[in-house]
Coordinates of C-alpha atoms in Angstrom, one line a residue:
X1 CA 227.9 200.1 9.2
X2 CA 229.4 199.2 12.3
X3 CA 233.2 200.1 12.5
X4 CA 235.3 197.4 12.9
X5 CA 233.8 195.1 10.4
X6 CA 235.5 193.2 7.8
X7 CA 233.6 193.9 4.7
X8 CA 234.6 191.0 2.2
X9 CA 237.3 189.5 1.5
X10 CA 235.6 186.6 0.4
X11 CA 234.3 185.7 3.3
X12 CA 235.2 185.4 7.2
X13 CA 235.7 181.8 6.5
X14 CA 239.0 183.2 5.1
X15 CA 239.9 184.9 7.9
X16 CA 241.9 182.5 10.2
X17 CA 244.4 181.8 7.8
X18 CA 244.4 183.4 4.3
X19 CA 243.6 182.8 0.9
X20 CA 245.7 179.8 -0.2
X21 CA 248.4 179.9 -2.4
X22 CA 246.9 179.8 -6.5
X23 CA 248.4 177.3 -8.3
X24 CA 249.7 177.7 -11.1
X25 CA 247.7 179.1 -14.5
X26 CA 246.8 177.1 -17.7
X27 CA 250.1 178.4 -19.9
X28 CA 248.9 177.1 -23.2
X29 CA 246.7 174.0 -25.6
X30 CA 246.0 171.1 -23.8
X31 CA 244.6 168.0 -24.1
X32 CA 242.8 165.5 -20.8
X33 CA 240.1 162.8 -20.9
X34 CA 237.9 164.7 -18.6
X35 CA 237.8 168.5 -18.4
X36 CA 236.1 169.8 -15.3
X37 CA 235.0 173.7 -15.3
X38 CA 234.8 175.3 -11.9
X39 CA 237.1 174.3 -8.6
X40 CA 234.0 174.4 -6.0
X41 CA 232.6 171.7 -4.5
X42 CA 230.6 170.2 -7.2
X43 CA 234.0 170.1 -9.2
X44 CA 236.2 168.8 -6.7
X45 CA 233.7 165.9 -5.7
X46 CA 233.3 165.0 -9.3
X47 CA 236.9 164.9 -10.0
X48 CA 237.8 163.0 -6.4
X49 CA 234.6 160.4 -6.9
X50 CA 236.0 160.4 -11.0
X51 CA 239.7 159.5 -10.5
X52 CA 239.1 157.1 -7.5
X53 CA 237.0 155.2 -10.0
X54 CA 239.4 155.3 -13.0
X55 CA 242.7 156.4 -11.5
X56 CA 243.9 156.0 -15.3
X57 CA 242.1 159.3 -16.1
X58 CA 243.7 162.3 -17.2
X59 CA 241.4 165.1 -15.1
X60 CA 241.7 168.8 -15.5
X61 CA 239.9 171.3 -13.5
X62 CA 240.4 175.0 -14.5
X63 CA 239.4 177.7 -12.0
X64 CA 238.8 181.4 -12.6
X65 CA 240.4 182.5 -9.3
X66 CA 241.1 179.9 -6.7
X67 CA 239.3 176.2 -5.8
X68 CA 236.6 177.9 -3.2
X69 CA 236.2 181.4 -4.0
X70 CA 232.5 181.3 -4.9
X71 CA 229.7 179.5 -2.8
X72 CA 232.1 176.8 -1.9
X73 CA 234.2 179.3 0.2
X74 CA 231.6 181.5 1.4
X75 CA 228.3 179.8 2.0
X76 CA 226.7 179.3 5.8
X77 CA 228.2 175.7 6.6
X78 CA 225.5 173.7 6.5
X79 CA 225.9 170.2 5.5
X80 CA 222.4 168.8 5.1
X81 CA 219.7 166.6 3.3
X82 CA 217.6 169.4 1.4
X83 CA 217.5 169.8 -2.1
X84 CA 215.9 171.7 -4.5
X85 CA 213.2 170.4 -6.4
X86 CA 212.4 167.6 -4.4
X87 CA 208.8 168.4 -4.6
X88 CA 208.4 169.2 -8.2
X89 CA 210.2 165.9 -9.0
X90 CA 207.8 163.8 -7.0
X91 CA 204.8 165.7 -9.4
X92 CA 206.7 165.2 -12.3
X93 CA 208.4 161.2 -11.5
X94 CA 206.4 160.1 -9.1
X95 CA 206.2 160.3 -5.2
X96 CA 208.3 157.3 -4.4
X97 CA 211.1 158.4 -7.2
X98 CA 211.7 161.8 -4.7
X99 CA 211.8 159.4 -2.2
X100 CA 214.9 157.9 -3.6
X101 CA 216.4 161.4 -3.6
X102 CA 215.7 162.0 -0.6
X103 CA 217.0 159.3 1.1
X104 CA 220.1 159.5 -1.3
X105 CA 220.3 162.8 0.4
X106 CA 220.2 161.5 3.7
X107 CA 223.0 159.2 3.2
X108 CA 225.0 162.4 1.7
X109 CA 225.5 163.5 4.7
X110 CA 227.4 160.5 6.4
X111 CA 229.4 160.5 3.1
X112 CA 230.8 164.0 3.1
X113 CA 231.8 163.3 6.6
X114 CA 233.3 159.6 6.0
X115 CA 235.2 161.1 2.8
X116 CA 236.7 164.4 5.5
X117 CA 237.7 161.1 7.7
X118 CA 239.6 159.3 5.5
X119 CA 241.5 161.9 3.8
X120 CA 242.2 163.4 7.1
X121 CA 240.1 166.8 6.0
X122 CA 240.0 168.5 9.6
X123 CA 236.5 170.8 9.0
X124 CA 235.1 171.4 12.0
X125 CA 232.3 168.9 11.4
X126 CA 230.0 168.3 13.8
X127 CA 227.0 166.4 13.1
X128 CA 224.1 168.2 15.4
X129 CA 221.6 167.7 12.6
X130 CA 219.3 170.8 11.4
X131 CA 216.6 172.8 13.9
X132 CA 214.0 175.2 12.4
X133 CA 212.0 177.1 14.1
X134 CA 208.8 178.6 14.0
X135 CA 207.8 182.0 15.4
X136 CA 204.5 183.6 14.4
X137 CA 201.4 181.2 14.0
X138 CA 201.6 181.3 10.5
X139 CA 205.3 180.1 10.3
X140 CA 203.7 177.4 12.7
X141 CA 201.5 176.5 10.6
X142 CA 203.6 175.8 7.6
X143 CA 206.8 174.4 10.3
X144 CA 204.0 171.3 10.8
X145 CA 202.9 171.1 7.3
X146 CA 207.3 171.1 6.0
X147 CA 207.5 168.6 9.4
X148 CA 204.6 166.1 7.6
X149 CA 206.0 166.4 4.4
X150 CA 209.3 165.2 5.2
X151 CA 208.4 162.5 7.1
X152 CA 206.2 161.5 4.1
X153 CA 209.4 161.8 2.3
X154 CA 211.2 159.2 4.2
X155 CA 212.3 161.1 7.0
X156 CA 211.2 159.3 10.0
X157 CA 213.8 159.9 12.8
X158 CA 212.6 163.8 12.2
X159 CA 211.2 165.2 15.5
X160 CA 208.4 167.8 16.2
X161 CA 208.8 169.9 18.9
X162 CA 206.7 172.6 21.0
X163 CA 207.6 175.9 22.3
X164 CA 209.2 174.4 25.7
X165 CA 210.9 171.8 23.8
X166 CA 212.6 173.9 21.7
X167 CA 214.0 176.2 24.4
X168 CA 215.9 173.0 26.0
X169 CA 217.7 173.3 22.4
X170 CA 218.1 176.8 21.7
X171 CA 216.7 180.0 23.4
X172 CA 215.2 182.1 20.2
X173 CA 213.1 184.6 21.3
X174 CA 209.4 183.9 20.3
X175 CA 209.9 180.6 19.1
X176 CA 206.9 178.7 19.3
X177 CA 207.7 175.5 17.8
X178 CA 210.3 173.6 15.8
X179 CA 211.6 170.5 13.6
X180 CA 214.3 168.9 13.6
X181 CA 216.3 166.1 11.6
X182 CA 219.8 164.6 12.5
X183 CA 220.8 164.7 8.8
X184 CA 222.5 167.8 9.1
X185 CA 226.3 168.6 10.2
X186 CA 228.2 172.0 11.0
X187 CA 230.8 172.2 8.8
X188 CA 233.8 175.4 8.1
X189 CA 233.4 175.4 4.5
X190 CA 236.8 176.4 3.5
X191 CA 238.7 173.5 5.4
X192 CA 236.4 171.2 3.7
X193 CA 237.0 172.6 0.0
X194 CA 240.9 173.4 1.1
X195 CA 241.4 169.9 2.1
X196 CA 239.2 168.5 -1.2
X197 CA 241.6 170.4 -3.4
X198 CA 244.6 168.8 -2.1
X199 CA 242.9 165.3 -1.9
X200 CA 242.2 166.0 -5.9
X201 CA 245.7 166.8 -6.2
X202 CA 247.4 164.1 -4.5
X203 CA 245.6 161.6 -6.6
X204 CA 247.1 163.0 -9.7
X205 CA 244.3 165.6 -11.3
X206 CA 245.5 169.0 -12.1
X207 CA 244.1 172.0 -11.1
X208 CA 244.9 175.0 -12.9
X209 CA 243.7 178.1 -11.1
X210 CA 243.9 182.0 -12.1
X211 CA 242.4 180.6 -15.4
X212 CA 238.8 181.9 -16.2
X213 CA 236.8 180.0 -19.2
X214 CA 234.9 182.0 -21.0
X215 CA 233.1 179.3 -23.6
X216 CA 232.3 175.7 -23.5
X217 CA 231.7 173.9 -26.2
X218 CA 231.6 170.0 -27.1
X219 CA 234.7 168.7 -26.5
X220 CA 236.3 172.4 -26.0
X221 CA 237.1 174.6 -23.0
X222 CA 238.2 177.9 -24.0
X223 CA 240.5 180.2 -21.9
X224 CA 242.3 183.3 -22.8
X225 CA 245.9 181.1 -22.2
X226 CA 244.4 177.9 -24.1
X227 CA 242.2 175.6 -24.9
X228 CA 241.8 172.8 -22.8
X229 CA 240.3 169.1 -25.0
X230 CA 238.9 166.6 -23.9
X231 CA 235.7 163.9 -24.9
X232 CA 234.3 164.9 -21.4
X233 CA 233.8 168.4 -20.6
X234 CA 231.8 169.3 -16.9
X235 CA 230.2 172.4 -16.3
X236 CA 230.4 172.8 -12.6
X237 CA 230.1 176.6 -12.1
X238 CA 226.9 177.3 -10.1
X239 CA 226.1 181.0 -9.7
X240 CA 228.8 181.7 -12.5
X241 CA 227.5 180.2 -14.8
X242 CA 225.9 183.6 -16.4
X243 CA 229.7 184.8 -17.3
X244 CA 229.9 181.8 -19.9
X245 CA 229.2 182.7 -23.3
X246 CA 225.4 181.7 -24.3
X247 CA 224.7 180.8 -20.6
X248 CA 223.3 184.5 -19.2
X249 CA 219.7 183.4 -18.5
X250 CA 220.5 179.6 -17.8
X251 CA 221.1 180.1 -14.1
X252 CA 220.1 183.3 -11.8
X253 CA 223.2 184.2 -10.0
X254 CA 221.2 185.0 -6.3
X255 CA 222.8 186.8 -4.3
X256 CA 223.2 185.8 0.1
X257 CA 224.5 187.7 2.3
X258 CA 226.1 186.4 5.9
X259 CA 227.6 188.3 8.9
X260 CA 229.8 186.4 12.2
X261 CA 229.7 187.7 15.4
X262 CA 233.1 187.9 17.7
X263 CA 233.3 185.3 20.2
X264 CA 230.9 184.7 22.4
X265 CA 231.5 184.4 26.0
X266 CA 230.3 181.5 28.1
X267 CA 227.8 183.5 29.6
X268 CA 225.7 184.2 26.9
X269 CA 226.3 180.8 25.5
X270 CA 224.9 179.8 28.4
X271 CA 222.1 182.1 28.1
X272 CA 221.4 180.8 24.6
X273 CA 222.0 177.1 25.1
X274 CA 222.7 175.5 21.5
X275 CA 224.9 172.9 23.2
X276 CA 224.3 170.3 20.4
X277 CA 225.4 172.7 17.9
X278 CA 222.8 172.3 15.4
X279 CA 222.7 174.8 12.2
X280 CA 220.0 177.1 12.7
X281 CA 217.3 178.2 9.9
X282 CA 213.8 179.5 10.2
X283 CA 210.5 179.4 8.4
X284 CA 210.2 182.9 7.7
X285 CA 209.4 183.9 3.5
X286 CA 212.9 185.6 3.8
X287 CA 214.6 182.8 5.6
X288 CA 217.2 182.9 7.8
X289 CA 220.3 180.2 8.3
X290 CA 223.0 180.4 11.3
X291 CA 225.5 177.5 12.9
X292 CA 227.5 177.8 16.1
X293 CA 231.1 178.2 14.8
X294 CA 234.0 175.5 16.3
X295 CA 235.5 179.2 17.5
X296 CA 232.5 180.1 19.2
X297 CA 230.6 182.9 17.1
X298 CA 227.8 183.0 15.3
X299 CA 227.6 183.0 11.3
X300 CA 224.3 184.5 10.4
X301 CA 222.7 184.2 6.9
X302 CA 219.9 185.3 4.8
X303 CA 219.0 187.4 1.6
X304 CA 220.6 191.0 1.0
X305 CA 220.6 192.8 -2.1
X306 CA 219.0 189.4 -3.6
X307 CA 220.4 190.2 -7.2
X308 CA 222.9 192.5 -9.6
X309 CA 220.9 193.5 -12.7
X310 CA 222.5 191.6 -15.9
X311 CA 223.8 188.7 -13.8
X312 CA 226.3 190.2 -12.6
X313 CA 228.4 189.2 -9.8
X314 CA 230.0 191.0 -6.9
X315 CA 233.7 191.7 -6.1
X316 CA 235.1 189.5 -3.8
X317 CA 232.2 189.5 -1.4
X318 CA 231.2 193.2 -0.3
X319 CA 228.1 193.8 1.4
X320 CA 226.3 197.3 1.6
X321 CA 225.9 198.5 5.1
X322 CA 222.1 198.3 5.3
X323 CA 222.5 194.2 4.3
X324 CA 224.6 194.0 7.1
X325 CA 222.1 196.3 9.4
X326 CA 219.1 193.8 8.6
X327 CA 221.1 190.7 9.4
X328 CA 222.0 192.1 12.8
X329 CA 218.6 193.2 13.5
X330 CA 217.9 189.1 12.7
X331 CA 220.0 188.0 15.0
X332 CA 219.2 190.2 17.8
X333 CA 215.5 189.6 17.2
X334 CA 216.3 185.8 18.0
X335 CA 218.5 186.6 20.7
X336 CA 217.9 189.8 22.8
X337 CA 220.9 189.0 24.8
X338 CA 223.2 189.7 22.1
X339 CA 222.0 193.4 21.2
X340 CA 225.6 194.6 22.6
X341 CA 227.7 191.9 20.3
X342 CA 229.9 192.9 18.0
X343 CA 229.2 192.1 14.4
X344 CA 233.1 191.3 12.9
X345 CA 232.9 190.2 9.4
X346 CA 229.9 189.9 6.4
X347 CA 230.4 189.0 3.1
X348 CA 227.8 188.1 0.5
X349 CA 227.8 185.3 -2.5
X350 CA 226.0 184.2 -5.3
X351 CA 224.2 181.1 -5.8
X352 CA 222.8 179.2 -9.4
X353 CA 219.0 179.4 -9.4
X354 CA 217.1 177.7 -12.4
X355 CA 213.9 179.2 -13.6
X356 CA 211.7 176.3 -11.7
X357 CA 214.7 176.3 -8.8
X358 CA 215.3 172.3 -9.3
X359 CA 218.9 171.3 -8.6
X360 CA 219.8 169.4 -11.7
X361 CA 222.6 166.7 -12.9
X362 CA 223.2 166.1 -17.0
X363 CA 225.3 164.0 -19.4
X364 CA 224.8 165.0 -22.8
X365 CA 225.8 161.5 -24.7
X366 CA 225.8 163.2 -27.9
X367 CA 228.1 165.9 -27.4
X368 CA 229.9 165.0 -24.0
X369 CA 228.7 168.1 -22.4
X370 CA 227.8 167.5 -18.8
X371 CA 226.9 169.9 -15.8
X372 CA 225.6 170.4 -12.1
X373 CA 224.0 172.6 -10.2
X374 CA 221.1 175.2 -9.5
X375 CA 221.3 174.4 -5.6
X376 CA 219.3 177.2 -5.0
X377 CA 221.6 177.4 -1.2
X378 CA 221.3 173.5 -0.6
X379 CA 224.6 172.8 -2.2
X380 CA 226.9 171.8 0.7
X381 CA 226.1 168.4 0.5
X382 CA 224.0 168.2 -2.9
X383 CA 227.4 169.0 -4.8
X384 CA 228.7 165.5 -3.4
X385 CA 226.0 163.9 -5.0
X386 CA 226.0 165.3 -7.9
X387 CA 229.4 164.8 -7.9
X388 CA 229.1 161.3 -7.4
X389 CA 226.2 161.2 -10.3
X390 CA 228.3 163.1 -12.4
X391 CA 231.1 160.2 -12.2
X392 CA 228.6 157.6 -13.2
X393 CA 227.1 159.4 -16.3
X394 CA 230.7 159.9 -17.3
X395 CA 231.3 155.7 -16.7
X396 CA 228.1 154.6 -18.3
X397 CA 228.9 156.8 -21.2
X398 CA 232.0 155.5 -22.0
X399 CA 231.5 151.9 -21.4
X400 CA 232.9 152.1 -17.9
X401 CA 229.9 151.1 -16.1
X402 CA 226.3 150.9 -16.8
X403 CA 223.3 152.4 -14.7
X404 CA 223.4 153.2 -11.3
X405 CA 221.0 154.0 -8.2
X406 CA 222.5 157.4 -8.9
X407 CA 222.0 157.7 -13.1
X408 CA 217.8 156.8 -12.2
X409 CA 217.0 159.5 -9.7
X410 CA 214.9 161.4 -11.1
X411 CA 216.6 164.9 -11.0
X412 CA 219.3 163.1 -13.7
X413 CA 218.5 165.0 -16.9
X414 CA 215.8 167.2 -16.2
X415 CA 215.3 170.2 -18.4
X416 CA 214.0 173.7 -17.6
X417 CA 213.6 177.0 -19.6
X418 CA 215.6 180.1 -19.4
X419 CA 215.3 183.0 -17.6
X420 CA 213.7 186.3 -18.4
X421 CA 215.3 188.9 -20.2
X422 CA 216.8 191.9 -18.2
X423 CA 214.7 194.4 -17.2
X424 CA 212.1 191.2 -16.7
X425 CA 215.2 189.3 -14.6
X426 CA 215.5 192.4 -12.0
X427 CA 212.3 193.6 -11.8
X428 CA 210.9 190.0 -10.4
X429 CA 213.3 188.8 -8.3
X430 CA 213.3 192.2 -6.7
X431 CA 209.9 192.2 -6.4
X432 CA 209.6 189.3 -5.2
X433 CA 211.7 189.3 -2.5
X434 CA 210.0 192.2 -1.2
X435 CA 206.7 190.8 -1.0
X436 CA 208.4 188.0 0.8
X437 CA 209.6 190.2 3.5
X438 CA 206.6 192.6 3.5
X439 CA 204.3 189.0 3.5
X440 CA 206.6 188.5 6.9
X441 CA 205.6 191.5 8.7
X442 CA 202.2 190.8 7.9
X443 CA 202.4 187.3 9.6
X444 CA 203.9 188.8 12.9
X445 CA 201.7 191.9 13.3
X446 CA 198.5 189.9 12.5
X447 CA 199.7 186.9 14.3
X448 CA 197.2 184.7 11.8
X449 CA 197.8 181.2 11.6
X450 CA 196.9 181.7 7.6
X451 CA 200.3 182.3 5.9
X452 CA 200.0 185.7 3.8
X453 CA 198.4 185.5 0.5
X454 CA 201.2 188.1 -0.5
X455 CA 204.0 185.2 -0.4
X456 CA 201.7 182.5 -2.0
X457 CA 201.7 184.9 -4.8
X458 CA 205.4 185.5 -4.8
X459 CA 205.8 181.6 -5.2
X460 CA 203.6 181.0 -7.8
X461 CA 205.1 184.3 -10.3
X462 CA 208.7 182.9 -9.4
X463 CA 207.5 179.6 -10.4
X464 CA 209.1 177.6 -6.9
X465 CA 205.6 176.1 -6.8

């Protein structure tokens, strides 16, 4: 590895000013109308959009380290309209009922950054929308069939664009075509869930941090200092959720890895361009995501060691030198002119993955068991939502409220099996991801427009199609 980098801690979002001061542990029994597990995004928006509805609710959220130190304080800042499972849902509920998550996505956007606005949440938002790019024929290929499929989805302010027009954008080397969508911001993920937790806060909910559950069950969270009661209890804990007891196959903690640059000078921002600051991603198998950073870096993305055997997680975000090696190579391959930059900080996360990768939102009426998640890397702004969802289930449930755009899209109580046992777990997700990259190679030695068979496979045993 390169010497001089910052391996960890957390993540370089950390970096500028620390990891913030915990607050204060569960210290015994307790008792709250709603109980919310997990102080990421998806728990924060649930418990902000909660109490702003009912201010007379007594809110807990417990934390197993501090509010952000999973994917909420470590992903690649990008605030935009995908979700997962968007496709499956239209097969499954109809084309126009994906249509109405889509567009609720869409408006998520504009939300997050009204909500930053008002509670004067300084994140480094900028709203540049999303470019990917295309650069083999066979990424072409399927940039132009993604480009159809969203506008057929709603999306009609997207924009196609060739090779030239995607250089007056951003100089990637190769790039031979691109899409983009305004419904996409840059965002500095820490400020946003920093200035979420003390928005919860001041609006009376309690956060109790340094307090890990280890089971959930109706109307129970268990700790080793307590147990916390309540009617409600939310399970918001995304790529965690394997370390609750019963939950080990219910989610695949994935594993992403990210790296940022030092600061870039004006000359090679120049050379790049990327003056509208849109977040970057790719249509490679193993994808790539990147944004321009309000400090001028770049904060690079994409799939390391993809994941720990057993579900485990890491330790506060090392990354093994080769992970770090690859993602350089990435970002040198799309811009030549920054072989000689210094690489100053990676880190690496985990994200929830169901076994059909849907993103999911669920109120069980007859236990009060409710949870989130399975983002598959599209949780940024799909926590909002289901944060938002979350807080109507919760109203229509206890006579609060009664259905809701929200409660009838159709991702609202959808059920999926459970994961493979281990060795099956490790031994495809493994293998799949190296089919993915060696499906990539393929595609830019052969320069076909046909995309490889190898990664059609790959989809179909992991079950995203």
């Amino acid at each position: 590895m390169s010497s001089g980098v910052v391996n960890g801690g957390v993540s370089f979002w950390y970096a500028a000013d620390g990891f913030p001061e915990v607050r204060r542990p569960l210290e015994g029994d307790a008792s709250a109308d709603v109980v919310i597990v997990g102080g990421g995004y998806t728990g924060l928006w649930t418990a902000y959009y909660l109490k702003k509805a009912a201010p007379f609710l007594r809110i807990t959220v417990l934390e197993q380290k501090f509010c952000g130190y999973g994917a909420s304080g470590r992903n690649g800042g990008w605030l935009y309209n995908g979700v997962a499972g968007r496709d499956r849902y239209a097969k499954l509920r109809g084309h126009e009922a994906a249509v109405r998550l889509q567009k609720a996505m869409n408006d998520t956007v504009d939300e997050v950054i009204r909500v930053a606005e008002a509670e004067g949440i300084d994140a480094d938002l900028y709203k540049g929308g999303v470019l990917e790019v295309a650069r083999t024929p066979a990424q072409l290929a399927r940039l132009k069939a993604f480009h159809a499929a969203e506008v057929a989805f709603g999306e009609k302010d997207r924009e196609l664009y060739g090779a030239r027009e995607t250089a007056r954008r951003i100089r990637v080397a190769d790039a031979v075509g691109s899409t983009w969508t305004p419904h996409g911001a840059r965002v500095h993920p820490v400020k946003l869930v920093k200035g979420l937790a003390a928005a919860v806060e001041a609006l009376g909910v309690v956060i109790h941090e340094s307090t890990p559950v280890t089971e959930i069950r109706p109307k129970h969270a268990v700790t080793p200092y307590g147990t916390v009661r309540a009617p409600y209890v939310l399970r918001c804990t995304e790529g965690f959720t394997a370390s609750l007891k019963g939950q080990r196959r219910t989610w695949l903690p994935m594993n992403s890895s990210m790296i940022a640059t030092e600061p870039l000078t004006d000359e090679q921002w120049a050379a790049i361009g990327w003056d509208g600051r849109e977040t970057l991603g790719d249509m490679a198998h193993a994808y790539m995501y990147a944004q321009r950073t309000a400090d001028g870096r770049i904060a690079l993305g994409g799939r390391g060691v993809p994941y720990r055997f057993g579900s485990r997680t890491d330790n506060d975000g090392r990354t093994q030198a080769e992970t770090v090696e690859a993602l350089r190579d990435i970002l040198v391959g799309f811009f030549p002119q920054l072989a000689g930059v210094r690489i100053e900080h990676a880190w690496s996360g985990v994200l929830g993955v169901p076994r059909d990768w849907c993103a999911t939102v669920t109120l069980d009426r007859s236990t009060g068991l409710g949870w989130a998640g399975g983002y598959v890397g599209s949780g940024v702004a799909t926590a909002n939502l289901a944060g938002r969802t979350l807080r109507d289930l919760v109203q229509q449930d206890s006579g609060q409220g009664g259905r809701t755009e929200l409660t009838e899209l159709p991702w609202v109580g959808h059920k999926v099996r459970r994961w493979e046992p281990e060795p099956l777990r490790w031994l495809g997700v493994h293998g799949m991801y190296a089919t993915y990259r060696t499906a990539d190679r393929r595609e830019t030695v052969t320069r076909s427009a046909e995309s490889s068979r190898l990664a059609r496979w790959a989809d179909r045993v992991a079950g995203r199609h």
